Every structure is written in structure tokens, then in C-alpha cells.
Short mmCIF file of C-alpha atoms and ligand atoms in Angstrom, two decimals:
data_model
loop_
_atom_site.label_atom_id
_atom_site.label_comp_id
_atom_site.label_asym_id
_atom_site.label_seq_id
_atom_site.Cartn_x
_atom_site.Cartn_y
_atom_site.Cartn_z
CA UNK A 256 100.05 -109.71 -97.32
CA UNK A 257 101.72 -106.75 -95.69
CA UNK A 258 101.29 -102.97 -95.97
CA UNK A 259 104.38 -100.81 -96.48
CA UNK A 260 103.92 -97.08 -95.98
CA UNK A 261 106.61 -94.59 -96.94
CA UNK A 262 106.51 -91.00 -95.74
CA UNK A 263 107.42 -87.82 -97.64
CA UNK A 264 111.16 -87.88 -96.88
CA UNK A 265 111.37 -91.54 -97.91
CA UNK A 266 110.18 -90.65 -101.43
CA UNK A 267 111.61 -87.12 -101.64
CA UNK A 268 113.71 -87.61 -104.80
CA UNK A 269 114.94 -90.14 -107.35
CA UNK A 270 117.52 -91.63 -105.03
CA UNK A 271 115.00 -92.12 -102.25
CA UNK A 272 112.51 -93.70 -104.67
CA UNK A 273 115.20 -96.13 -105.84
CA UNK A 274 115.85 -96.97 -102.23
CA UNK A 275 112.15 -97.53 -101.51
CA UNK A 276 111.88 -99.73 -104.57
CA UNK A 277 114.66 -101.98 -103.28
CA UNK A 278 112.98 -102.18 -99.88
CA UNK A 279 109.71 -103.18 -101.54
CA UNK A 280 111.48 -105.70 -103.74
CA UNK A 281 113.18 -107.30 -100.75
CA UNK A 282 109.73 -108.19 -99.40
CA UNK A 283 107.94 -108.87 -102.66
CA UNK A 284 107.14 -112.44 -101.59
CA UNK A 285 105.06 -111.13 -98.71
CA UNK A 286 102.63 -109.50 -101.17
CA UNK A 287 103.10 -105.86 -100.22
CA UNK A 288 100.55 -103.11 -100.63
CA UNK A 289 102.51 -99.86 -100.84
CA UNK A 290 101.09 -96.61 -99.48
CA UNK A 291 102.87 -93.35 -100.23
CA UNK A 292 102.88 -89.77 -98.99
CA UNK A 293 103.53 -86.83 -101.28
CA UNK A 294 107.20 -86.32 -102.19
CA UNK A 295 109.15 -84.25 -99.66
CA UNK A 296 107.40 -81.01 -98.74
CA UNK A 297 104.94 -81.08 -101.61
CA UNK A 298 101.88 -80.73 -99.37
CA UNK A 299 103.31 -77.60 -97.75
CA UNK A 300 104.24 -76.15 -101.14
CA UNK A 301 100.74 -76.73 -102.48
CA UNK A 302 99.23 -75.02 -99.45
CA UNK A 303 101.61 -72.07 -99.94
CA UNK A 304 100.72 -71.88 -103.63
CA UNK A 305 97.03 -71.83 -102.66
CA UNK A 306 97.63 -68.95 -100.23
CA UNK A 307 99.58 -67.05 -102.90
CA UNK A 308 96.74 -67.47 -105.35
CA UNK A 309 94.17 -66.41 -102.78
CA UNK A 310 95.91 -63.46 -101.18
CA UNK A 311 98.10 -62.13 -103.95
CA UNK A 312 96.42 -63.43 -107.08
CA UNK A 313 99.75 -64.98 -107.90
CA UNK A 314 99.90 -68.40 -109.58
CA UNK A 315 103.03 -70.43 -110.01
CA UNK A 316 103.52 -74.17 -109.89
CA UNK A 317 107.20 -74.19 -110.82
CA UNK A 318 108.33 -74.99 -107.31
CA UNK A 319 105.93 -77.93 -107.36
CA UNK A 320 106.73 -79.18 -110.81
CA UNK A 321 110.47 -79.01 -110.47
CA UNK A 322 111.17 -81.84 -107.96
CA UNK A 323 108.69 -84.14 -109.66
CA UNK A 324 110.03 -83.55 -113.16
CA UNK A 325 113.57 -83.91 -111.90
CA UNK A 326 112.72 -87.27 -110.32
CA UNK A 327 111.09 -88.40 -113.59
CA UNK A 328 114.21 -87.41 -115.53
CA UNK A 329 116.64 -88.92 -113.00
CA UNK A 330 114.71 -92.17 -112.93
CA UNK A 331 114.60 -92.19 -116.73
CA UNK A 332 110.86 -92.80 -116.83
CA UNK A 333 109.00 -93.09 -120.10
CA UNK A 334 106.64 -90.70 -121.89
CA UNK A 335 103.53 -92.33 -120.41
CA UNK A 336 104.18 -91.02 -116.91
CA UNK A 337 105.22 -87.65 -118.27
CA UNK A 338 101.86 -87.31 -119.99
CA UNK A 339 100.02 -88.35 -116.85
CA UNK A 340 101.93 -85.85 -114.74
CA UNK A 341 101.38 -83.12 -117.30
CA UNK A 342 97.63 -83.61 -117.02
CA UNK A 343 97.79 -83.44 -113.22
CA UNK A 344 99.89 -80.28 -113.29
CA UNK A 345 97.53 -78.73 -115.78
CA UNK A 346 94.58 -79.41 -113.45
CA UNK A 347 96.48 -78.15 -110.45
CA UNK A 348 97.45 -74.95 -112.28
CA UNK A 349 93.87 -74.42 -113.44
CA UNK A 350 92.54 -74.79 -109.91
CA UNK A 351 95.06 -72.26 -108.65
CA UNK A 352 94.13 -69.88 -111.44
CA UNK A 353 90.49 -70.27 -110.43
CA UNK A 354 91.38 -69.35 -106.86
CA UNK A 355 93.40 -66.35 -107.99
CA UNK A 356 90.45 -65.08 -110.05
CA UNK A 357 87.68 -65.69 -107.55
CA UNK A 358 89.85 -64.97 -104.51
CA UNK A 359 88.01 -67.73 -102.79
CA UNK A 360 89.43 -70.87 -101.22
CA UNK A 361 87.10 -73.34 -99.56
CA UNK A 362 88.05 -76.41 -97.53
CA UNK A 363 86.78 -78.50 -100.38
CA UNK A 364 89.07 -76.85 -102.90
CA UNK A 365 92.03 -76.98 -100.52
CA UNK A 366 91.61 -80.76 -100.13
CA UNK A 367 91.34 -81.17 -103.86
CA UNK A 368 94.55 -79.18 -104.28
CA UNK A 369 96.68 -81.07 -101.78
CA UNK A 370 95.48 -84.41 -103.16
CA UNK A 371 97.73 -83.80 -106.15
CA UNK A 372 100.81 -84.40 -103.99
CA UNK A 373 100.02 -88.05 -103.35
CA UNK A 374 98.59 -88.57 -106.83
CA UNK A 375 101.88 -87.43 -108.31
CA UNK A 376 104.12 -89.45 -106.03
CA UNK A 377 102.37 -92.80 -106.57
CA UNK A 378 102.53 -92.41 -110.33
CA UNK A 379 106.23 -91.69 -110.33
CA UNK A 380 107.10 -94.44 -107.86
CA UNK A 381 104.92 -97.07 -109.54
CA UNK A 382 106.40 -96.25 -112.93
CA UNK A 383 109.90 -96.65 -111.58
CA UNK A 384 109.01 -99.93 -109.83
CA UNK A 385 107.63 -101.22 -113.12
CA UNK A 386 110.87 -100.28 -114.87
CA UNK A 387 112.59 -102.39 -112.21
CA UNK A 388 110.38 -105.39 -113.01
CA UNK A 389 108.02 -105.09 -110.08
CA UNK A 390 104.41 -105.52 -111.23
CA UNK A 391 103.38 -102.23 -109.64
CA UNK A 392 100.23 -100.24 -110.27
CA UNK A 393 99.53 -96.66 -109.17
CA UNK A 394 96.10 -96.38 -107.54
CA UNK A 395 94.14 -93.42 -106.18
CA UNK A 396 92.70 -94.34 -102.79
CA UNK A 397 89.11 -93.64 -103.83
CA UNK A 398 89.38 -96.24 -106.56
CA UNK A 399 89.89 -98.96 -103.94
CA UNK A 400 87.10 -97.87 -101.63
CA UNK A 401 88.29 -94.99 -99.43
CA UNK A 402 84.98 -93.25 -98.71
CA UNK A 403 84.85 -90.51 -96.08
CA UNK A 404 82.45 -87.97 -94.67
CA UNK A 405 82.67 -84.39 -95.95
CA UNK A 406 84.72 -82.84 -93.13
CA UNK A 407 87.31 -81.34 -95.43
CA UNK A 408 90.79 -81.20 -93.95
CA UNK A 409 90.02 -83.84 -91.32
CA UNK A 410 87.68 -86.31 -92.92
CA UNK A 411 86.63 -89.50 -91.16
CA UNK A 412 86.47 -92.68 -93.19
CA UNK A 413 83.08 -94.34 -93.40
CA UNK A 414 82.81 -97.87 -92.04
CA UNK A 415 81.91 -99.29 -95.41
CA UNK A 416 85.42 -98.33 -96.59
CA UNK A 417 86.82 -101.36 -94.80
CA UNK A 418 84.75 -103.89 -96.73
CA UNK A 419 85.31 -102.13 -100.02
CA UNK A 420 89.05 -101.80 -99.51
CA UNK A 421 89.38 -105.46 -98.58
CA UNK A 422 87.48 -106.75 -101.58
CA UNK A 423 89.11 -104.50 -104.17
CA UNK A 424 92.67 -104.81 -102.91
CA UNK A 425 92.61 -108.53 -102.32
CA UNK A 426 91.51 -108.94 -105.95
CA UNK A 427 94.38 -106.78 -107.18
CA UNK A 428 96.89 -108.67 -105.06
CA UNK A 429 95.57 -112.02 -106.25
CA UNK A 430 96.58 -110.95 -109.76
CA UNK A 431 100.15 -110.66 -108.55
CA UNK A 432 100.09 -106.87 -108.68
CA UNK A 433 101.81 -104.62 -106.14
CA UNK A 434 99.39 -101.73 -105.61
CA UNK A 435 100.99 -98.34 -104.95
CA UNK A 436 98.26 -96.33 -103.27
CA UNK A 437 97.90 -92.68 -102.38
CA UNK A 438 97.88 -92.11 -98.62
CA UNK A 439 96.03 -89.21 -96.99
CA UNK A 440 93.14 -88.84 -99.42
CA UNK A 441 89.62 -90.15 -99.98
CA UNK A 442 86.34 -89.04 -101.54
CA UNK A 443 83.04 -88.28 -99.88
CA UNK A 444 79.77 -89.78 -101.06
CA UNK A 445 79.28 -86.93 -103.53
CA UNK A 446 82.62 -87.61 -105.13
CA UNK A 447 84.43 -84.64 -103.59
CA UNK A 448 88.07 -85.22 -102.72
CA UNK A 449 88.78 -85.15 -98.98
CA UNK A 450 91.90 -85.47 -96.79
CA UNK A 451 92.35 -87.32 -93.52
CA UNK A 452 94.34 -84.59 -91.76
CA UNK A 453 98.05 -83.74 -91.99
CA UNK A 454 100.20 -86.83 -91.74
CA UNK A 455 97.13 -88.88 -92.62
CA UNK A 456 98.96 -91.39 -94.83
CA UNK A 457 99.77 -93.39 -91.72
CA UNK A 458 96.07 -93.78 -91.16
CA UNK A 459 95.49 -94.84 -94.78
CA UNK A 460 98.07 -97.57 -94.28
CA UNK A 461 96.67 -98.88 -91.01
CA UNK A 462 93.14 -98.84 -92.42
CA UNK A 463 94.26 -100.97 -95.36
CA UNK A 464 96.12 -103.31 -93.02
CA UNK A 465 93.13 -103.73 -90.72
CA UNK A 466 90.69 -104.11 -93.63
CA UNK A 467 92.77 -106.72 -95.44
CA UNK A 468 93.85 -108.49 -92.23
CA UNK A 469 97.47 -107.90 -93.13
CA UNK A 470 100.25 -109.79 -91.40
CA UNK A 471 101.75 -106.46 -90.42
CA UNK A 472 101.98 -102.83 -91.46
CA UNK A 473 105.38 -101.24 -91.86
CA UNK A 474 105.62 -97.49 -91.50
CA UNK A 475 108.89 -96.35 -93.04
CA UNK A 476 110.29 -93.07 -91.67
CA UNK A 477 113.65 -91.34 -91.49
CA UNK A 478 114.46 -92.38 -87.92
CA UNK A 479 115.23 -95.79 -86.41
CA UNK A 480 111.71 -96.23 -85.01
CA UNK A 481 109.96 -94.65 -82.08
CA UNK A 482 112.66 -93.04 -79.99
CA UNK A 483 112.93 -92.67 -76.24
CA UNK A 484 112.88 -88.88 -76.70
CA UNK A 485 113.03 -86.23 -79.40
CA UNK A 486 116.55 -86.56 -80.81
CA UNK A 487 116.65 -82.79 -81.36
CA UNK A 488 116.51 -82.37 -77.59
CA UNK A 489 118.24 -85.57 -76.56
CA UNK A 490 120.91 -86.58 -79.10
CA UNK A 491 121.27 -89.74 -77.05
CA UNK A 492 117.70 -90.88 -77.73
CA UNK A 493 117.43 -94.45 -78.91
CA UNK A 494 114.77 -96.63 -80.48
CA UNK A 495 112.20 -98.41 -78.38
CA UNK A 496 112.11 -102.08 -79.27
CA UNK A 497 108.47 -102.80 -78.49
CA UNK A 498 105.58 -100.65 -77.41
CA UNK A 499 101.82 -101.08 -77.05
CA UNK A 500 99.26 -99.30 -79.23
CA UNK A 501 98.12 -97.23 -76.25
CA UNK A 502 101.64 -96.13 -75.44
CA UNK A 503 102.38 -95.24 -79.04
CA UNK A 504 99.11 -93.29 -79.27
CA UNK A 505 99.91 -91.33 -76.09
CA UNK A 506 103.33 -90.46 -77.46
CA UNK A 507 101.81 -89.28 -80.71
CA UNK A 508 99.21 -87.12 -78.94
CA UNK A 509 101.79 -85.54 -76.72
CA UNK A 510 104.14 -84.39 -79.39
CA UNK A 511 106.35 -87.23 -80.52
CA UNK A 512 106.59 -86.99 -84.31
CA UNK A 513 106.14 -90.71 -84.74
CA UNK A 514 102.78 -91.61 -86.12
CA UNK A 515 99.54 -89.87 -86.76
CA UNK A 516 97.73 -90.16 -83.40
CA UNK A 517 94.61 -91.65 -84.98
CA UNK A 518 96.62 -94.11 -87.04
CA UNK A 519 96.85 -96.62 -84.22
CA UNK A 520 93.07 -97.11 -83.94
CA UNK A 521 92.35 -99.47 -86.85
CA UNK A 522 95.23 -101.77 -85.98
CA UNK A 523 94.46 -101.66 -82.29
CA UNK A 524 91.03 -103.06 -83.13
CA UNK A 525 92.27 -105.69 -85.54
CA UNK A 526 95.40 -106.53 -83.55
CA UNK A 527 97.64 -105.96 -86.58
CA UNK A 528 101.26 -105.29 -85.54
CA UNK A 529 102.72 -101.96 -86.69
CA UNK A 530 106.43 -101.84 -87.40
CA UNK A 531 108.12 -98.42 -87.50
CA UNK A 532 111.25 -98.63 -89.67
CA UNK A 533 113.93 -96.34 -91.05
CA UNK A 534 114.18 -96.19 -94.83
CA UNK A 535 117.69 -94.76 -94.51
CA UNK A 536 118.71 -97.69 -92.35
CA UNK A 537 116.54 -100.68 -93.31
CA UNK A 538 118.70 -103.12 -91.34
CA UNK A 539 117.84 -101.47 -88.01
CA UNK A 540 115.15 -103.50 -86.25
CA UNK A 541 112.82 -100.51 -85.76
CA UNK A 542 109.99 -100.38 -83.23
CA UNK A 543 107.25 -102.95 -83.03
CA UNK A 544 103.83 -101.70 -81.90
CA UNK A 545 101.47 -104.44 -80.81
CA UNK A 546 98.91 -105.37 -78.19
CA UNK A 547 101.44 -106.15 -75.56
CA UNK A 548 104.32 -103.72 -75.28
CA UNK A 549 107.87 -104.70 -74.44
CA UNK A 550 109.06 -107.06 -71.77
CA UNK A 551 108.48 -106.16 -68.14
CA UNK A 552 109.84 -104.75 -66.04
CA UNK A 553 110.72 -101.59 -67.87
CA UNK A 554 109.94 -98.55 -65.85
CA UNK A 555 109.37 -96.10 -68.68
CA UNK A 556 109.31 -96.34 -72.44
CA UNK A 557 109.75 -92.82 -73.64
CA UNK A 558 109.59 -89.14 -72.80
CA UNK A 559 108.01 -86.48 -74.92
CA UNK A 560 107.18 -82.82 -74.59
CA UNK A 561 104.87 -80.37 -76.26
CA UNK A 562 105.49 -76.66 -76.13
CA UNK A 563 103.26 -73.64 -76.39
CA UNK A 564 100.62 -74.74 -73.94
CA UNK A 565 98.23 -72.54 -71.99
CA UNK A 566 97.43 -73.43 -68.39
CA UNK A 567 94.09 -72.19 -67.06
CA UNK A 568 93.53 -72.17 -63.29
CA UNK A 569 89.98 -71.75 -62.03
CA UNK A 570 89.33 -71.30 -58.34
CA UNK A 571 85.88 -71.04 -56.83
CA UNK A 572 84.36 -71.93 -53.49
CA UNK A 573 81.09 -72.11 -55.42
CA UNK A 574 82.42 -75.41 -56.71
CA UNK A 575 82.16 -77.08 -53.27
CA UNK A 576 79.52 -79.76 -53.53
CA UNK A 577 77.86 -78.07 -56.53
CA UNK A 578 76.44 -80.65 -58.92
CA UNK A 579 76.96 -79.64 -62.53
CA UNK A 580 79.74 -77.16 -61.88
CA UNK A 581 82.29 -78.99 -64.00
CA UNK A 582 79.72 -79.59 -66.71
CA UNK A 583 79.03 -75.87 -66.88
CA UNK A 584 82.70 -75.08 -66.95
CA UNK A 585 83.51 -77.44 -69.79
CA UNK A 586 80.45 -76.45 -71.76
CA UNK A 587 81.99 -72.96 -72.06
CA UNK A 588 85.05 -74.46 -73.72
CA UNK A 589 82.89 -76.65 -75.92
CA UNK A 590 80.81 -73.65 -76.99
CA UNK A 591 83.99 -71.84 -78.00
CA UNK A 592 85.17 -74.88 -79.95
CA UNK A 593 88.24 -75.27 -77.74
CA UNK A 594 89.57 -78.72 -77.02
CA UNK A 595 90.93 -79.24 -73.51
CA UNK A 596 93.89 -81.58 -73.09
CA UNK A 597 94.88 -82.18 -69.47
CA UNK A 598 92.67 -81.65 -66.44
CA UNK A 599 93.32 -81.74 -62.71
CA UNK A 600 90.74 -80.89 -60.06
CA UNK A 601 90.52 -80.40 -56.31
CA UNK A 602 87.54 -79.43 -54.16
CA UNK A 603 87.69 -75.79 -55.10
CA UNK A 604 89.92 -75.55 -58.12
CA UNK A 605 90.31 -76.86 -61.62
CA UNK A 606 93.43 -76.64 -63.75
CA UNK A 607 93.35 -77.44 -67.40
CA UNK A 608 95.55 -77.08 -70.43
CA UNK A 609 94.96 -76.07 -74.03
CA UNK A 610 97.06 -75.58 -77.11
CA UNK A 611 98.05 -71.94 -77.40
CA UNK A 612 96.21 -71.55 -80.69
CA UNK A 613 92.99 -70.47 -79.08
CA UNK A 614 91.66 -67.04 -78.31
CA UNK A 615 90.34 -67.27 -74.79
CA UNK A 616 88.60 -63.88 -74.65
CA UNK A 617 84.97 -65.02 -74.59
CA UNK A 618 85.54 -68.12 -72.49
CA UNK A 619 87.46 -66.14 -69.90
CA UNK A 620 84.66 -63.60 -69.59
CA UNK A 621 82.02 -66.29 -69.22
CA UNK A 622 84.01 -68.32 -66.72
CA UNK A 623 84.77 -65.25 -64.63
CA UNK A 624 81.10 -65.35 -63.58
CA UNK A 625 81.64 -68.59 -61.71
CA UNK A 626 85.33 -68.63 -60.79
CA UNK A 627 88.53 -66.65 -60.44
CA UNK A 628 90.26 -67.35 -63.73
CA UNK A 629 93.98 -67.18 -64.24
CA UNK A 630 95.50 -67.84 -67.67
CA UNK A 631 99.18 -68.74 -67.78
CA UNK A 632 100.96 -68.92 -71.10
CA UNK A 633 104.32 -70.32 -72.26
CA UNK A 634 103.94 -73.69 -70.62
CA UNK A 635 105.01 -77.11 -71.81
CA UNK A 636 103.54 -80.57 -71.24
CA UNK A 637 106.12 -83.21 -70.46
CA UNK A 638 104.75 -86.72 -70.87
CA UNK A 639 106.26 -89.94 -69.62
CA UNK A 640 104.89 -93.08 -71.15
CA UNK A 641 105.48 -96.26 -69.26
CA UNK A 642 104.20 -98.80 -66.84
CA UNK A 643 101.86 -96.71 -64.74
CA UNK A 644 101.21 -99.68 -62.45
CA UNK A 645 104.51 -98.58 -61.01
CA UNK A 646 103.45 -94.97 -60.92
CA UNK A 647 104.65 -94.25 -57.39
CA UNK A 648 108.14 -95.28 -58.29
CA UNK A 649 108.03 -93.31 -61.52
CA UNK A 650 106.56 -90.20 -59.89
CA UNK A 651 109.10 -90.31 -57.10
CA UNK A 652 111.90 -90.40 -59.63
CA UNK A 653 110.36 -87.74 -61.88
CA UNK A 654 109.97 -85.32 -58.98
CA UNK A 655 113.49 -86.12 -57.80
CA UNK A 656 114.84 -85.17 -61.21
CA UNK A 657 112.72 -82.01 -61.30
CA UNK A 658 114.05 -80.94 -57.93
CA UNK A 659 117.58 -81.74 -59.04
CA UNK A 660 117.36 -79.35 -61.99
CA UNK A 661 115.36 -76.78 -60.01
CA UNK A 662 112.12 -77.09 -61.99
CA UNK A 663 108.75 -76.59 -60.28
CA UNK A 664 105.98 -78.88 -61.48
CA UNK A 665 102.82 -76.82 -61.95
CA UNK A 666 100.22 -79.47 -62.60
CA UNK A 667 100.20 -83.26 -62.78
CA UNK A 668 97.84 -85.67 -64.42
CA UNK A 669 98.00 -89.41 -64.70
CA UNK A 670 96.26 -90.49 -67.87
CA UNK A 671 93.27 -92.75 -67.61
CA UNK A 672 94.84 -94.84 -70.35
CA UNK A 673 97.12 -96.15 -67.60
CA UNK A 674 100.20 -95.51 -69.61
CA UNK A 675 100.96 -91.84 -69.27
CA UNK A 676 101.96 -89.38 -66.63
CA UNK A 677 101.94 -85.79 -67.82
CA UNK A 678 102.97 -82.65 -66.04
CA UNK A 679 103.27 -78.97 -66.76
CA UNK A 680 106.42 -76.88 -66.50
CA UNK A 681 107.54 -73.57 -68.00
CA UNK A 682 108.28 -73.74 -71.73
CA UNK A 683 111.90 -72.70 -71.39
CA UNK A 684 112.57 -75.34 -68.73
CA UNK A 685 111.23 -78.26 -70.75
CA UNK A 686 114.28 -79.15 -72.89
CA UNK A 687 116.68 -79.27 -69.92
CA UNK A 688 114.21 -81.28 -67.92
CA UNK A 689 113.62 -83.76 -70.73
CA UNK A 690 117.39 -84.20 -71.03
CA UNK A 691 117.75 -84.77 -67.29
CA UNK A 692 114.84 -87.23 -67.22
CA UNK A 693 116.28 -89.12 -70.15
CA UNK A 694 119.66 -89.33 -68.47
CA UNK A 695 118.01 -90.57 -65.33
CA UNK A 696 115.77 -93.22 -66.85
CA UNK A 697 117.89 -94.34 -69.76
CA UNK A 698 121.44 -93.66 -68.64
CA UNK A 699 124.18 -91.70 -70.34
CA UNK A 700 124.72 -93.37 -73.69
CA UNK A 701 124.14 -96.74 -75.23
CA UNK A 702 127.31 -98.50 -74.20
CA UNK A 703 127.60 -96.15 -71.26
CA UNK A 704 126.57 -96.80 -67.70
CA UNK A 705 123.30 -98.62 -68.34
CA UNK A 706 125.26 -100.91 -70.23
CA UNK A 707 126.71 -101.84 -73.56
CA UNK A 708 123.37 -102.73 -75.08
CA UNK A 709 122.79 -102.18 -78.74
CA UNK A 710 120.29 -99.48 -79.61
CA UNK A 711 116.82 -100.90 -79.43
CA UNK A 712 117.20 -102.53 -76.03
CA UNK A 713 115.70 -99.46 -74.46
CA UNK A 714 112.92 -101.41 -72.85
CA UNK A 715 115.24 -102.84 -70.31
CA UNK A 716 117.49 -99.90 -69.63
CA UNK A 717 114.95 -98.13 -67.42
CA UNK A 718 115.42 -100.99 -65.02
CA UNK A 719 119.01 -100.10 -64.43
CA UNK A 720 118.35 -96.52 -63.46
CA UNK A 721 119.31 -96.05 -59.86
CA UNK A 722 116.87 -94.21 -57.70
CA UNK A 723 117.67 -90.57 -57.26
CA UNK A 724 120.51 -90.77 -59.72
CA UNK A 725 119.40 -87.62 -61.48
CA UNK A 726 118.27 -85.85 -58.36
N1 LIG S 991 101.27 -85.46 -97.48
C1 LIG S 991 100.43 -85.30 -96.33
C2 LIG S 991 101.11 -84.39 -95.32
O1 LIG S 991 102.20 -83.93 -95.56
C3 LIG S 991 100.06 -86.59 -95.70
C4 LIG S 991 101.22 -87.40 -95.15
O2 LIG S 991 102.36 -87.11 -95.41
O3 LIG S 991 100.94 -88.35 -94.43
O4 LIG S 991 100.52 -84.08 -94.31
MG1 LIG S 992 104.12 -85.45 -95.57
#
């Protein structure tokens, strides 16, 4: 069997659902399990509706109903689905009314609310698939064994989920049914609905794949796979043919909008290949994520950047030979619930980075007792994922490019995962730098200097990049 996961844009309206149905049909022989996100921006709309109810006592689900009802009408679905959807909308409306009256919105209620997005989309898609003679069945994830803890908004699946999912889904598949399962959601042991974190449908899909020992899991998106850079910054970006789980995870952590960062874990353990495909362009080969990445020697795989980073510099001679100094320092961040991303240390100084969502007031005051603290805002992390066994070569070229475009690198860290080199620059410099790095490592255009290769041959193009070309 295989798992096919389709994201929100892939099921955004009737036309996209028709398209998805054809993609599923084309692989029906491989016994697909389909996992879906909510249609389009449904999750965002539900969260907005919840805020409206909470803050303004205003309840309206029109904006939510409209795209779903339109899809039902366009797909000419029968009264059965309409009744089912009506019930869901009634529940959703009632919940929102409750919030508007009590002016209270807990994590538990929020998870319950957003779960409606996926519950709606699977019912519509499965009904359409049935009308197209696919033996599809809409299933809520909890009915096939998705059990999580009670951390609402970022629930962790319990280990027993794997066994339950395998036994229930394999039975369904054996009956010749194509299950269409809600991504993103689960239930805790008390029966409360939970969510796995934004973008969590990827994780639902890889969990199913690992549990059922699937041949592969296909993650269908609206781009031709994992790209060498963010196409909004580098229009020239092209798909990476093959990449390892570690590399893909690093890219996800450092800002590439490819996969949920945690989604790689289950398949990494089970060794299940993950294929990232484009539902708008099913013929494109996509990116294959597996244990071994692409062919060597490819100097780098991809470049990514994340904006809005805070850089904290701590300098203290007290640090010299002081056991426990770093422990003390990090415990302040831990106490404030702040997660630190990159770290670089010398004998007397420590630099670290954080997402700029944190208020550093308390931490700064505490740390000032043991070090001179300087907080620098408006920074960006630029991450290069590639063969770090050739790090000297890569670093030399990165710094050459930086010098060429007049950018000063403010901190460097080479990830312990052995696949990433990250460095800090000013926010406003990041896009130009990413462009210059991409030009350097991947050449001008497919068919340009690095050579007439079809998109997807990215793995090799790094090889052709002449030293100092961008410098
Ligand atoms: N619908 C959820 C979200 O938008 C989960 C997902 O799409 O994976 O975050
Ligand atoms: Mg989504």
C-alpha cells in the first residue's frame, strides 16, 4: 500500500478535488490510503471566527460554509453528504456561539473547532471519489487509532497509535476500500479532540505510512517538490531530485515551506521513502526523500532563510574555565520558556539566536548578572543544506559570495546533524544573499551555464559551480 497526502491548496475547490481524485485513481492498484488537509484556508478562517466570537461576541460561519457548499454543488454530490455537512456546521456554529456567550476560548475548544476543517474536507472528497466509482470511505483519524497526549495545539501521538492504526487500516484496505482520512487531528485518552500543530497533516500521513509499512508516502503540494530555494526569492529555484531525511528536516526547521519538520521522524525510523509531488503538475518527478540522499558529489542541496531572528551576544570573563556557566545561562532561557535555535561559543562569549516572538525582558535582567548582554534584532538565518563533509569547500565559497555582495556574516554554526551550515546576517540583506548564493551554487538558469539539464537534476549542478564565481 501507499499513503497519498494532499494539502489544503490541493483540495481547495471542486476542480482541485476532481484533480486529486484522478491522481488517486491513477494509483488505485497500489492500494492508496488518502490523507487530507482542510480545504484551502479553512483552518485560518476557523481560527479567525473563534477570535471574532471571543473578542467581539460575533458569530458567523458563512465564510466557512460557502466554499464547502460551493464544492458540494459543483461536484454534484448527493443529499447524504449535504446532511452530514449540515450537522458539522451546526456543531461548529454552536461551539462558536458558546464562545461568544462565555467569552472563553481554551486550547481544548480551539482544537475541537479547527478539527472541523479536515472533517469537512474528507467527507466531500470521499463522496466525490465514490461518485467516480472509487470505493472511498471518509474516516476521522481517531476512528483508526490516532491517540495523542492532551497538549492541545501541539499534541504528540502516543506510541500505541502505531499498532492501532496498522491493524484498523490494514483491515479496511483488505476490503478493497480506499480510506480518506483526516490529517492533523487526533483524540486524547479522555476523548478530547487534539491537533498535531499547524501543517500537521504531513505528520498524520507519515505516521500512517510508518505504521502500515507502506511502500512509500506521497506528499502532494503545489510546487514541483523540495526546491533549491524559496521561489519567491529565487524565481530560478528548481526541484531537488533526491534528499535525505536529515537534510529535508533541516530545511523544514530553517524555514523552507516543504514539510512539517516533525513529519520526517516516523519515516526516518521505518525507512519509508517520502515523495514530494505537485498536484498541479503530477508528471513532474518531484523530490524523493530517503535514507540516502542524492548522488555524490553534490556540494549543496538547497538554501533557505528565516527572517525575524534575534541574536543575543553574551560576553563574560567569568565564563573562563567556569564549570556550569553554560548550564546556568541556558537554564534562564528554559525558565522563560524560550527555545534557542543556533549557538556559537568561544572562551569568553556565547552567541545564540531565537525567534523574535519572545519577550526577553526577564531573561536579559537575569543574564546581566553574569555577562554583558547585547540583544540584536532584525536578523536572518541563512541555512545551506548539503554535504558537510566538504564543509571547508562550502564555507570558502559561502564567504566568497558574502564578500562579493558586501554582506558581513555575524555568526556561524555548523549543525551537528552534519548536513547544515547556518549563519546570521541582517534581515534586509538575506534575500540578495540567498539569490547570490543560489546563482553561485546552482548557476544561472536550468539550461543556462550549469548546463541544459532538466529541472530536477539539481543534485549535480552544484558540482559545476566554479570556485569564486559569485565572489
Ligand atoms: N489544516 C491544518 C493547517 O492548516 C493542517 C494541515 O494543513 O496540515 O495547519
Ligand atoms: Mg493547511
